[in-house]
PDB file of C-alpha atoms in Angstrom:
ATOM      1  CA  MET W   1      -5.745  -0.011 -30.094  1.00 84.00           C
ATOM      2  CA  ARG W   2      -0.957   1.642 -29.836  1.00 95.00           C
ATOM      3  CA  THR W   3      -1.629   4.993 -29.974  1.00 98.00           C
ATOM      4  CA  LEU W   4       1.462   7.312 -30.006  1.00 98.00           C
ATOM      5  CA  HIS W   5       1.648  10.868 -28.502  1.00 98.00           C
ATOM      6  CA  THR W   6       3.906  13.406 -29.162  1.00 98.00           C
ATOM      7  CA  ALA W   7       3.958  17.517 -28.336  1.00 98.00           C
ATOM      8  CA  ASP W   8       7.575  19.416 -28.613  1.00 97.00           C
ATOM      9  CA  ALA W   9       9.438  17.781 -25.372  1.00 97.00           C
ATOM     10  CA  VAL W  10       9.513  15.042 -23.023  1.00 97.00           C
ATOM     11  CA  LEU W  11      10.443  15.528 -19.649  1.00 96.00           C
ATOM     12  CA  THR W  12      12.251  12.347 -19.063  1.00 93.00           C
ATOM     13  CA  ALA W  13      13.975  10.466 -16.348  1.00 88.00           C
ATOM     14  CA  ASP W  14      17.435  10.831 -17.431  1.00 89.00           C
ATOM     15  CA  GLY W  15      16.919  13.717 -19.539  1.00 90.00           C
ATOM     16  CA  THR W  16      17.230  12.544 -22.629  1.00 92.00           C
ATOM     17  CA  PRO W  17      16.176  13.889 -25.547  1.00 94.00           C
ATOM     18  CA  ALA W  18      12.248  13.076 -26.557  1.00 97.00           C
ATOM     19  CA  ASP W  19       8.952  14.704 -28.036  1.00 98.00           C
ATOM     20  CA  SER W  20       6.875  11.097 -27.947  1.00 98.00           C
ATOM     21  CA  VAL W  21       6.400   8.004 -26.360  1.00 98.00           C
ATOM     22  CA  ALA W  22       4.083   4.819 -27.562  1.00 98.00           C
ATOM     23  CA  VAL W  23       1.524   3.634 -25.478  1.00 98.00           C
ATOM     24  CA  ASP W  24      -0.209  -0.098 -26.079  1.00 97.00           C
ATOM     25  CA  SER W  25      -2.543  -1.812 -23.349  1.00 96.00           C
ATOM     26  CA  GLY W  26      -2.331   0.993 -20.844  1.00 96.00           C
ATOM     27  CA  VAL W  27       1.825   0.926 -21.025  1.00 97.00           C
ATOM     28  CA  ILE W  28       4.537   2.816 -22.111  1.00 98.00           C
ATOM     29  CA  VAL W  29       6.591   1.022 -24.265  1.00 97.00           C
ATOM     30  CA  ALA W  30       8.159   3.318 -25.820  1.00 97.00           C
ATOM     31  CA  ILE W  31       9.868   6.760 -25.326  1.00 97.00           C
ATOM     32  CA  GLY W  32      12.323   8.989 -28.111  1.00 97.00           C
ATOM     33  CA  PRO W  33      12.305  10.743 -31.024  1.00 98.00           C
ATOM     34  CA  TYR W  34       8.848  11.237 -33.531  1.00 98.00           C
ATOM     35  CA  ALA W  35      11.139   9.462 -35.760  1.00 97.00           C
ATOM     36  CA  THR W  36      12.100   6.367 -33.918  1.00 97.00           C
ATOM     37  CA  VAL W  37       9.044   5.667 -31.920  1.00 97.00           C
ATOM     38  CA  THR W  38       7.037   5.941 -35.174  1.00 96.00           C
ATOM     39  CA  ALA W  39       9.091   3.546 -37.444  1.00 97.00           C
ATOM     40  CA  ALA W  40       9.057   1.125 -34.642  1.00 96.00           C
ATOM     41  CA  HIS W  41       5.630   0.876 -34.127  1.00 96.00           C
ATOM     42  CA  PRO W  42       4.281   1.754 -37.688  1.00 94.00           C
ATOM     43  CA  GLY W  43      -0.041   1.831 -37.721  1.00 93.00           C
ATOM     44  CA  ALA W  44      -0.269   3.594 -34.533  1.00 96.00           C
ATOM     45  CA  ARG W  45      -2.334   6.410 -33.843  1.00 97.00           C
ATOM     46  CA  VAL W  46      -1.195   9.516 -33.624  1.00 97.00           C
ATOM     47  CA  ARG W  47      -1.872  12.360 -31.504  1.00 98.00           C
ATOM     48  CA  ARG W  48       0.352  15.214 -31.471  1.00 98.00           C
ATOM     49  CA  TRP W  49       0.154  18.031 -28.398  1.00 98.00           C
ATOM     50  CA  SER W  50       1.210  21.189 -28.617  1.00 96.00           C
ATOM     51  CA  GLY W  51       4.006  21.432 -25.457  1.00 97.00           C
ATOM     52  CA  LEU W  52       5.831  19.612 -22.562  1.00 97.00           C
ATOM     53  CA  LEU W  53       4.624  15.750 -21.809  1.00 98.00           C
ATOM     54  CA  ALA W  54       5.405  15.391 -18.396  1.00 97.00           C
ATOM     55  CA  PRO W  55       4.759  13.826 -14.641  1.00 97.00           C
ATOM     56  CA  GLY W  56       0.676  14.283 -13.760  1.00 97.00           C
ATOM     57  CA  LEU W  57       0.307  15.799 -10.885  1.00 97.00           C
ATOM     58  CA  TRP W  58      -0.177  14.120  -7.492  1.00 96.00           C
ATOM     59  CA  ARG W  59      -1.979  15.999  -4.715  1.00 96.00           C
ATOM     60  CA  THR W  60      -0.956  14.974  -1.592  1.00 94.00           C
ATOM     61  CA  ARG W  61      -4.194  16.734   0.553  1.00 93.00           C
ATOM     62  CA  ALA W  62      -6.940  15.900  -2.114  1.00 96.00           C
ATOM     63  CA  ALA W  63      -9.504  14.742   0.760  1.00 94.00           C
ATOM     64  CA  GLY W  64      -9.770  18.789   2.365  1.00 94.00           C
ATOM     65  CA  LEU W  65     -10.561  19.125  -2.012  1.00 95.00           C
ATOM     66  CA  LEU W  66     -13.108  17.211  -1.904  1.00 97.00           C
ATOM     67  CA  GLU W  67     -13.769  16.356   1.503  1.00 97.00           C
ATOM     68  CA  ALA W  68     -14.022  19.623   3.090  1.00 96.00           C
ATOM     69  CA  ALA W  69     -15.365  22.644   0.003  1.00 97.00           C
ATOM     70  CA  TYR W  70     -17.972  22.273  -2.265  1.00 98.00           C
ATOM     71  CA  HIS W  71     -17.466  22.066  -5.489  1.00 98.00           C
ATOM     72  CA  PRO W  72     -21.159  23.502  -6.938  1.00 97.00           C
ATOM     73  CA  ASP W  73     -22.826  23.137  -9.581  1.00 96.00           C
ATOM     74  CA  PRO W  74     -22.783  25.721 -12.819  1.00 96.00           C
ATOM     75  CA  ARG W  75     -26.305  25.578 -12.396  1.00 96.00           C
ATOM     76  CA  GLU W  76     -26.021  26.700  -9.650  1.00 96.00           C
ATOM     77  CA  ALA W  77     -23.011  29.869 -10.246  1.00 95.00           C
ATOM     78  CA  ALA W  78     -25.406  32.884  -9.737  1.00 96.00           C
ATOM     79  CA  GLU W  79     -26.102  31.917  -6.503  1.00 95.00           C
ATOM     80  CA  LEU W  80     -23.021  30.227  -4.948  1.00 96.00           C
ATOM     81  CA  GLY W  81     -20.449  31.329  -7.596  1.00 96.00           C
ATOM     82  CA  ALA W  82     -18.245  29.176  -9.401  1.00 95.00           C
ATOM     83  CA  GLU W  83     -15.250  28.586  -6.785  1.00 96.00           C
ATOM     84  CA  PRO W  84     -15.137  25.594  -4.460  1.00 96.00           C
ATOM     85  CA  LEU W  85     -16.764  27.117  -0.975  1.00 97.00           C
ATOM     86  CA  THR W  86     -15.879  25.985   2.012  1.00 97.00           C
ATOM     87  CA  GLY W  87     -16.249  27.014   6.103  1.00 96.00           C
ATOM     88  CA  ALA W  88     -19.411  29.537   6.824  1.00 96.00           C
ATOM     89  CA  ALA W  89     -20.524  29.284   3.014  1.00 96.00           C
ATOM     90  CA  LEU W  90     -20.576  24.975   3.512  1.00 97.00           C
ATOM     91  CA  ALA W  91     -21.612  24.791   6.416  1.00 96.00           C
ATOM     92  CA  ALA W  92     -24.662  26.663   5.197  1.00 96.00           C
ATOM     93  CA  LEU W  93     -25.814  24.277   3.073  1.00 96.00           C
ATOM     94  CA  GLU W  94     -27.556  21.150   3.505  1.00 95.00           C
ATOM     95  CA  MET W  95     -25.202  18.489   2.306  1.00 96.00           C
ATOM     96  CA  ASP W  96     -26.280  14.830   1.948  1.00 96.00           C
ATOM     97  CA  GLU W  97     -24.409  12.081   0.634  1.00 97.00           C
ATOM     98  CA  THR W  98     -25.804  12.162  -2.413  1.00 97.00           C
ATOM     99  CA  ARG W  99     -24.676  16.062  -3.025  1.00 97.00           C
ATOM    100  CA  TRP W 100     -21.330  14.845  -1.369  1.00 98.00           C
ATOM    101  CA  GLY W 101     -20.851  12.576  -4.660  1.00 98.00           C
ATOM    102  CA  ALA W 102     -21.850  15.275  -6.603  1.00 98.00           C
ATOM    103  CA  SER W 103     -19.558  18.080  -5.555  1.00 98.00           C
ATOM    104  CA  ALA W 104     -16.380  15.155  -5.410  1.00 98.00           C
ATOM    105  CA  ARG W 105     -17.170  14.190  -9.326  1.00 98.00           C
ATOM    106  CA  ARG W 106     -16.767  18.048  -9.460  1.00 98.00           C
ATOM    107  CA  GLY W 107     -13.880  18.449  -7.901  1.00 98.00           C
ATOM    108  CA  LEU W 108     -12.188  15.554  -9.526  1.00 98.00           C
ATOM    109  CA  GLN W 109     -13.117  17.213 -12.797  1.00 97.00           C
ATOM    110  CA  ARG W 110     -11.574  19.874 -12.245  1.00 96.00           C
ATOM    111  CA  MET W 111      -8.034  18.244 -11.693  1.00 97.00           C
ATOM    112  CA  LEU W 112      -8.073  16.147 -14.361  1.00 98.00           C
ATOM    113  CA  ALA W 113      -7.855  19.250 -16.059  1.00 97.00           C
ATOM    114  CA  GLN W 114      -5.375  20.868 -14.644  1.00 97.00           C
ATOM    115  CA  GLY W 115      -2.788  17.455 -15.562  1.00 98.00           C
ATOM    116  CA  THR W 116      -3.136  15.649 -11.437  1.00 98.00           C
ATOM    117  CA  THR W 117      -2.957  11.212 -12.148  1.00 98.00           C
ATOM    118  CA  ALA W 118      -2.228  10.848  -8.616  1.00 97.00           C
ATOM    119  CA  VAL W 119      -4.046  11.881  -5.545  1.00 97.00           C
ATOM    120  CA  THR W 120      -3.365  11.077  -1.848  1.00 94.00           C
ATOM    121  CA  GLY W 121      -6.381   9.927   1.157  1.00 89.00           C
ATOM    122  CA  PRO W 122      -8.032   8.658   3.163  1.00 91.00           C
ATOM    123  CA  PHE W 123     -11.430   9.426   2.329  1.00 95.00           C
ATOM    124  CA  SER W 124     -14.077   8.941   5.024  1.00 95.00           C
ATOM    125  CA  ARG W 125     -17.361   9.634   3.053  1.00 96.00           C
ATOM    126  CA  PRO W 126     -18.446   6.398   0.843  1.00 97.00           C
ATOM    127  CA  SER W 127     -19.779   9.293  -1.706  1.00 98.00           C
ATOM    128  CA  VAL W 128     -16.430  10.813  -2.843  1.00 98.00           C
ATOM    129  CA  ARG W 129     -14.185   7.651  -2.449  1.00 97.00           C
ATOM    130  CA  THR W 130     -16.630   5.889  -5.023  1.00 97.00           C
ATOM    131  CA  ALA W 131     -15.964   9.215  -6.748  1.00 98.00           C
ATOM    132  CA  VAL W 132     -12.491   8.710  -6.339  1.00 97.00           C
ATOM    133  CA  ALA W 133     -12.062   5.107  -7.786  1.00 96.00           C
ATOM    134  CA  ARG W 134     -14.412   5.961 -11.241  1.00 96.00           C
ATOM    135  CA  SER W 135     -12.322   8.790 -11.998  1.00 96.00           C
ATOM    136  CA  GLY W 136      -9.404   6.511 -12.412  1.00 94.00           C
ATOM    137  CA  LEU W 137      -6.658   8.921 -10.519  1.00 97.00           C
ATOM    138  CA  ARG W 138      -4.703   6.481  -8.816  1.00 96.00           C
ATOM    139  CA  VAL W 139      -4.778   7.100  -4.820  1.00 95.00           C
ATOM    140  CA  ARG W 140      -1.707   7.112  -3.537  1.00 91.00           C
ATOM    141  CA  VAL W 141      -0.002   6.921   0.205  1.00 82.00           C
ATOM    142  CA  ARG W 142       2.856   9.366   1.611  1.00 71.00           C
ATOM    143  CA  GLU W 143       4.375   7.012   4.795  1.00 61.00           C
ATOM    144  CA  THR W 144       6.976   9.601   5.939  1.00 53.00           C
ATOM    145  CA  GLU W 145       5.115  12.386   6.158  1.00 51.00           C
ATOM    146  CA  ARG W 146       1.392  13.336   8.648  1.00 54.00           C
ATOM    147  CA  PRO W 147      -1.537  14.771   6.666  1.00 52.00           C
ATOM    148  CA  GLY W 148      -1.400  17.906   5.640  1.00 56.00           C
ATOM    149  CA  ASP W 149       2.277  17.851   6.060  1.00 66.00           C
ATOM    150  CA  GLY W 150       5.124  18.387   3.571  1.00 72.00           C
ATOM    151  CA  PRO W 151       3.972  19.590  -0.315  1.00 87.00           C
ATOM    152  CA  GLU W 152       0.863  20.154  -1.486  1.00 91.00           C
ATOM    153  CA  ILE W 153       0.911  18.810  -5.284  1.00 95.00           C
ATOM    154  CA  LEU W 154       4.426  16.184  -6.568  1.00 95.00           C
ATOM    155  CA  LEU W 155       4.896  15.090  -9.717  1.00 95.00           C
ATOM    156  CA  ASP W 156       3.229  12.008 -10.336  1.00 94.00           C
ATOM    157  CA  GLY W 157       6.418  10.033 -10.984  1.00 89.00           C
ATOM    158  CA  GLU W 158       8.142   9.699 -14.332  1.00 90.00           C
ATOM    159  CA  PRO W 159       7.232   8.194 -18.205  1.00 92.00           C
ATOM    160  CA  VAL W 160       9.183   4.826 -18.082  1.00 93.00           C
ATOM    161  CA  LEU W 161       9.322   2.186 -20.217  1.00 94.00           C
ATOM    162  CA  GLY W 162       6.930  -0.455 -19.010  1.00 95.00           C
ATOM    163  CA  GLY W 163       5.904   2.403 -16.489  1.00 95.00           C
ATOM    164  CA  PRO W 164       1.831   2.982 -16.425  1.00 96.00           C
ATOM    165  CA  ALA W 165       0.762   5.375 -19.377  1.00 97.00           C
ATOM    166  CA  ASP W 166      -0.322   8.253 -16.875  1.00 97.00           C
ATOM    167  CA  PHE W 167       0.808  11.402 -18.009  1.00 98.00           C
ATOM    168  CA  ALA W 168       0.239  15.448 -18.580  1.00 98.00           C
ATOM    169  CA  VAL W 169       0.477  17.438 -21.439  1.00 98.00           C
ATOM    170  CA  PHE W 170       1.060  21.592 -20.793  1.00 98.00           C
ATOM    171  CA  ALA W 171       1.189  24.221 -22.546  1.00 97.00           C
ATOM    172  CA  ALA W 172       4.546  26.465 -23.290  1.00 93.00           C
ATOM    173  CA  LYS W 173       4.869  30.051 -20.878  1.00 86.00           C
ATOM    174  CA  ALA W 174       3.083  33.190 -21.773  1.00 81.00           C
ATOM    175  CA  GLY W 175       6.082  34.588 -22.134  1.00 79.00           C
ATOM    176  CA  GLY W 176       7.608  31.436 -24.169  1.00 83.00           C
ATOM    177  CA  GLY W 177       9.532  27.929 -23.463  1.00 92.00           C
ATOM    178  CA  LEU W 178       8.144  25.119 -22.101  1.00 95.00           C
ATOM    179  CA  PRO W 179       7.480  24.758 -18.632  1.00 95.00           C
ATOM    180  CA  THR W 180      10.467  22.724 -16.214  1.00 94.00           C
ATOM    181  CA  ARG W 181      10.771  19.886 -13.619  1.00 94.00           C
ATOM    182  CA  ALA W 182      10.897  22.682 -10.581  1.00 94.00           C
ATOM    183  CA  SER W 183       7.856  24.826 -12.246  1.00 94.00           C
ATOM    184  CA  LEU W 184       4.940  22.300 -12.600  1.00 95.00           C
ATOM    185  CA  PRO W 185       4.378  21.443  -8.904  1.00 94.00           C
ATOM    186  CA  SER W 186       2.988  25.512  -8.025  1.00 92.00           C
ATOM    187  CA  GLY W 187       0.024  23.975 -10.119  1.00 90.00           C
ATOM    188  CA  THR W 188       0.350  26.740 -11.947  1.00 92.00           C
ATOM    189  CA  ALA W 189       1.341  25.494 -16.165  1.00 95.00           C
ATOM    190  CA  ARG W 190      -2.283  25.213 -17.849  1.00 96.00           C
ATOM    191  CA  CYS W 191      -2.948  21.924 -18.809  1.00 98.00           C
ATOM    192  CA  VAL W 192      -3.728  20.700 -22.555  1.00 97.00           C
ATOM    193  CA  ALA W 193      -4.406  16.893 -21.888  1.00 98.00           C
ATOM    194  CA  THR W 194      -4.413  14.507 -19.070  1.00 98.00           C
ATOM    195  CA  VAL W 195      -4.054  10.674 -19.825  1.00 98.00           C
ATOM    196  CA  LEU W 196      -4.973   8.249 -17.010  1.00 97.00           C
ATOM    197  CA  GLY W 197      -3.846   4.053 -18.202  1.00 96.00           C
ATOM    198  CA  GLY W 198      -3.753   5.654 -22.022  1.00 97.00           C
ATOM    199  CA  ARG W 199      -7.159   6.542 -21.450  1.00 96.00           C
ATOM    200  CA  LEU W 200      -7.169  10.206 -22.515  1.00 97.00           C
ATOM    201  CA  VAL W 201      -9.503  11.517 -19.945  1.00 97.00           C
ATOM    202  CA  TYR W 202      -8.989  15.342 -20.318  1.00 97.00           C
ATOM    203  CA  ARG W 203      -8.059  17.556 -23.348  1.00 97.00           C
ATOM    204  CA  SER W 204      -8.296  21.108 -23.361  1.00 95.00           C
ATOM    205  CA  ALA W 205     -11.059  22.633 -25.674  1.00 82.00           C
TER     206      ALA W 205
END
């Protein structure tokens, strides 16, 4: 079904003013002002968001986040807390493939809730590879740098006509005003929604 996503603004590749994108079969088929896009795609389902519709985040060190950290089950919060465990705390746990897979799924859910649309491997654990494949996140390869080099978070491309409908919506800053292209890689902007291949995979409560 064709869907129109409209927000306060769309972060376009060339800076052209826009506040809406239309998506069909996982592909962006229109970008522009709401009135123009709705006129070109009558009958499309409309999703309205408050914030900036922008490229999603690309986590370049996702392998470490998923294979060198344990993401506790909420039922373990009283014992282990809610934050990922690494180092000695991780070493104290009895980990097997089943537990690594469950941890990875929770870690991936956290990434989606932050506006992540792509990750970088490689992922050596079979259960983690399966979790990543099932999440729908794009797996990107950075050929110009060694693992661990460069920024931890990048923007994952641009919303472009004919391109994959992978994007996120980020809320306005607490003091007012929308996030900027420069500020998004800090990972501090609150994510309102994440879309992968045209599918809404996360929305804030």
